[in-house]
Structures are given as C-alpha cells and as structure tokens.
C-alpha cells in the first residue's frame, strides 16, 4: 500500500484507508502508538485503558452472565 504525506494545518499526516481502520478496529480519535523500527514507521492500536480490569471485576461479580 502506498500513500502520500499531506498537510494538516501546521502538521503533516497520512490518510489511513478505511480497510486498515476496520481491520484494526480503529475509529476517529482512537489511541495509537507510533514508533520507529529502522527506517519504518510502526503504528499500533492501543487497548483501551481499564477495560481488562473492568471485565475481570464484572466476571467476579457475575455481571457477565446472560
């Protein structure tokens, strides 16, 4: 996949195709981490903070049963 760097206000950015966003379950304002790996830019979806602990508490309280 090839895309171009574009101007966004005073910053620069890239357009992520909707297929990529769907596959990663990302939407507008989703948190991601950006890092460099050699000459590569790596963008990773960040899990929502606190959800794992909330799910654990719900299970312990029996709130996850139908």
PDB file of C-alpha atoms in Angstrom:
ATOM      1  CA  UNK A   1       0.000   0.000   0.000  1.00  0.00           C
ATOM      2  CA  UNK A   2       1.332   3.427  -0.937  1.00  0.00           C
ATOM      3  CA  UNK A   3       0.065   6.761   0.373  1.00  0.00           C
ATOM      4  CA  UNK A   4       1.366  10.331   0.448  1.00  0.00           C
ATOM      5  CA  UNK A   5       2.234  12.707   3.263  1.00  0.00           C
ATOM      6  CA  UNK A   6      -0.264  15.575   3.318  1.00  0.00           C
ATOM      7  CA  UNK A   7      -0.526  18.976   5.028  1.00  0.00           C
ATOM      8  CA  UNK A   8      -2.918  19.065   8.019  1.00  0.00           C
ATOM      9  CA  UNK A   9      -2.878  22.592   9.432  1.00  0.00           C
ATOM     10  CA  UNK A  10       0.708  23.240  10.537  1.00  0.00           C
ATOM     11  CA  UNK A  11       1.400  19.492  10.755  1.00  0.00           C
ATOM     12  CA  UNK A  12       1.856  16.653   8.306  1.00  0.00           C
ATOM     13  CA  UNK A  13      -0.107  13.412   8.163  1.00  0.00           C
ATOM     14  CA  UNK A  14      -1.139  10.411   6.127  1.00  0.00           C
ATOM     15  CA  UNK A  15      -4.552   9.079   5.171  1.00  0.00           C
ATOM     16  CA  UNK A  16      -5.243   5.583   6.510  1.00  0.00           C
ATOM     17  CA  UNK A  17      -7.572   3.585   4.250  1.00  0.00           C
ATOM     18  CA  UNK A  18     -10.882   2.554   5.822  1.00  0.00           C
ATOM     19  CA  UNK A  19      -9.988  -1.141   5.310  1.00  0.00           C
ATOM     20  CA  UNK A  20      -6.952  -0.694   7.565  1.00  0.00           C
ATOM     21  CA  UNK A  21      -9.008   1.095  10.224  1.00  0.00           C
ATOM     22  CA  UNK A  22     -11.684  -1.619  10.149  1.00  0.00           C
ATOM     23  CA  UNK A  23      -9.125  -4.416  10.428  1.00  0.00           C
ATOM     24  CA  UNK A  24      -7.518  -2.745  13.456  1.00  0.00           C
ATOM     25  CA  UNK A  25     -10.917  -1.714  14.910  1.00  0.00           C
ATOM     26  CA  UNK A  26      -9.882   1.940  14.950  1.00  0.00           C
ATOM     27  CA  UNK A  27     -12.088   4.980  14.570  1.00  0.00           C
ATOM     28  CA  UNK A  28     -11.749   8.741  14.812  1.00  0.00           C
ATOM     29  CA  UNK A  29      -9.748   9.700  17.927  1.00  0.00           C
ATOM     30  CA  UNK A  30      -8.670   6.097  18.667  1.00  0.00           C
ATOM     31  CA  UNK A  31      -5.430   5.989  20.643  1.00  0.00           C
ATOM     32  CA  UNK A  32      -2.429   4.590  18.761  1.00  0.00           C
ATOM     33  CA  UNK A  33       1.273   4.367  19.466  1.00  0.00           C
ATOM     34  CA  UNK A  34       3.803   5.414  16.849  1.00  0.00           C
ATOM     35  CA  UNK A  35       7.383   4.177  16.863  1.00  0.00           C
ATOM     36  CA  UNK A  36      10.323   3.790  14.530  1.00  0.00           C
ATOM     37  CA  UNK A  37      11.800   0.423  13.602  1.00  0.00           C
ATOM     38  CA  UNK A  38      14.853   1.164  11.488  1.00  0.00           C
ATOM     39  CA  UNK A  39      13.510   3.126   8.510  1.00  0.00           C
ATOM     40  CA  UNK A  40       9.915   2.005   9.168  1.00  0.00           C
ATOM     41  CA  UNK A  41       7.119   3.844  10.944  1.00  0.00           C
ATOM     42  CA  UNK A  42       5.102   1.436  13.104  1.00  0.00           C
ATOM     43  CA  UNK A  43       1.558   2.378  14.146  1.00  0.00           C
ATOM     44  CA  UNK A  44      -0.099   0.113  16.735  1.00  0.00           C
ATOM     45  CA  UNK A  45      -3.606   0.203  18.137  1.00  0.00           C
ATOM     46  CA  UNK A  46      -3.612   0.857  21.878  1.00  0.00           C
ATOM     47  CA  UNK A  47      -6.026  -1.124  24.035  1.00  0.00           C
ATOM     48  CA  UNK A  48      -8.497   0.971  25.965  1.00  0.00           C
ATOM     49  CA  UNK A  49      -7.173   1.625  29.440  1.00  0.00           C
ATOM     50  CA  UNK A  50      -9.024  -0.060  32.296  1.00  0.00           C
ATOM     51  CA  UNK A  51     -11.171  -2.409  30.191  1.00  0.00           C
ATOM     52  CA  UNK A  52      -9.333  -5.585  31.211  1.00  0.00           C
ATOM     53  CA  UNK A  53      -9.720  -4.767  34.902  1.00  0.00           C
ATOM     54  CA  UNK A  54     -13.386  -3.794  34.435  1.00  0.00           C
ATOM     55  CA  UNK A  55     -14.083  -7.092  32.637  1.00  0.00           C
ATOM     56  CA  UNK A  56     -12.371  -9.011  35.433  1.00  0.00           C
ATOM     57  CA  UNK A  57     -14.481  -7.246  38.073  1.00  0.00           C
ATOM     58  CA  UNK A  58     -17.668  -7.880  36.074  1.00  0.00           C
ATOM     59  CA  UNK A  59     -16.817 -11.583  35.868  1.00  0.00           C
ATOM     60  CA  UNK A  60     -16.048 -11.787  39.599  1.00  0.00           C
ATOM     61  CA  UNK A  61     -19.406 -10.126  40.358  1.00  0.00           C
ATOM     62  CA  UNK A  62     -21.288 -12.413  37.957  1.00  0.00           C
ATOM     63  CA  UNK A  63     -22.250  -9.425  35.817  1.00  0.00           C
ATOM     64  CA  UNK A  64     -21.063 -11.144  32.632  1.00  0.00           C
ATOM     65  CA  UNK A  65     -23.743 -13.867  32.610  1.00  0.00           C
ATOM     66  CA  UNK A  66     -26.735 -13.739  30.285  1.00  0.00           C
TER      67      UNK A  66
END
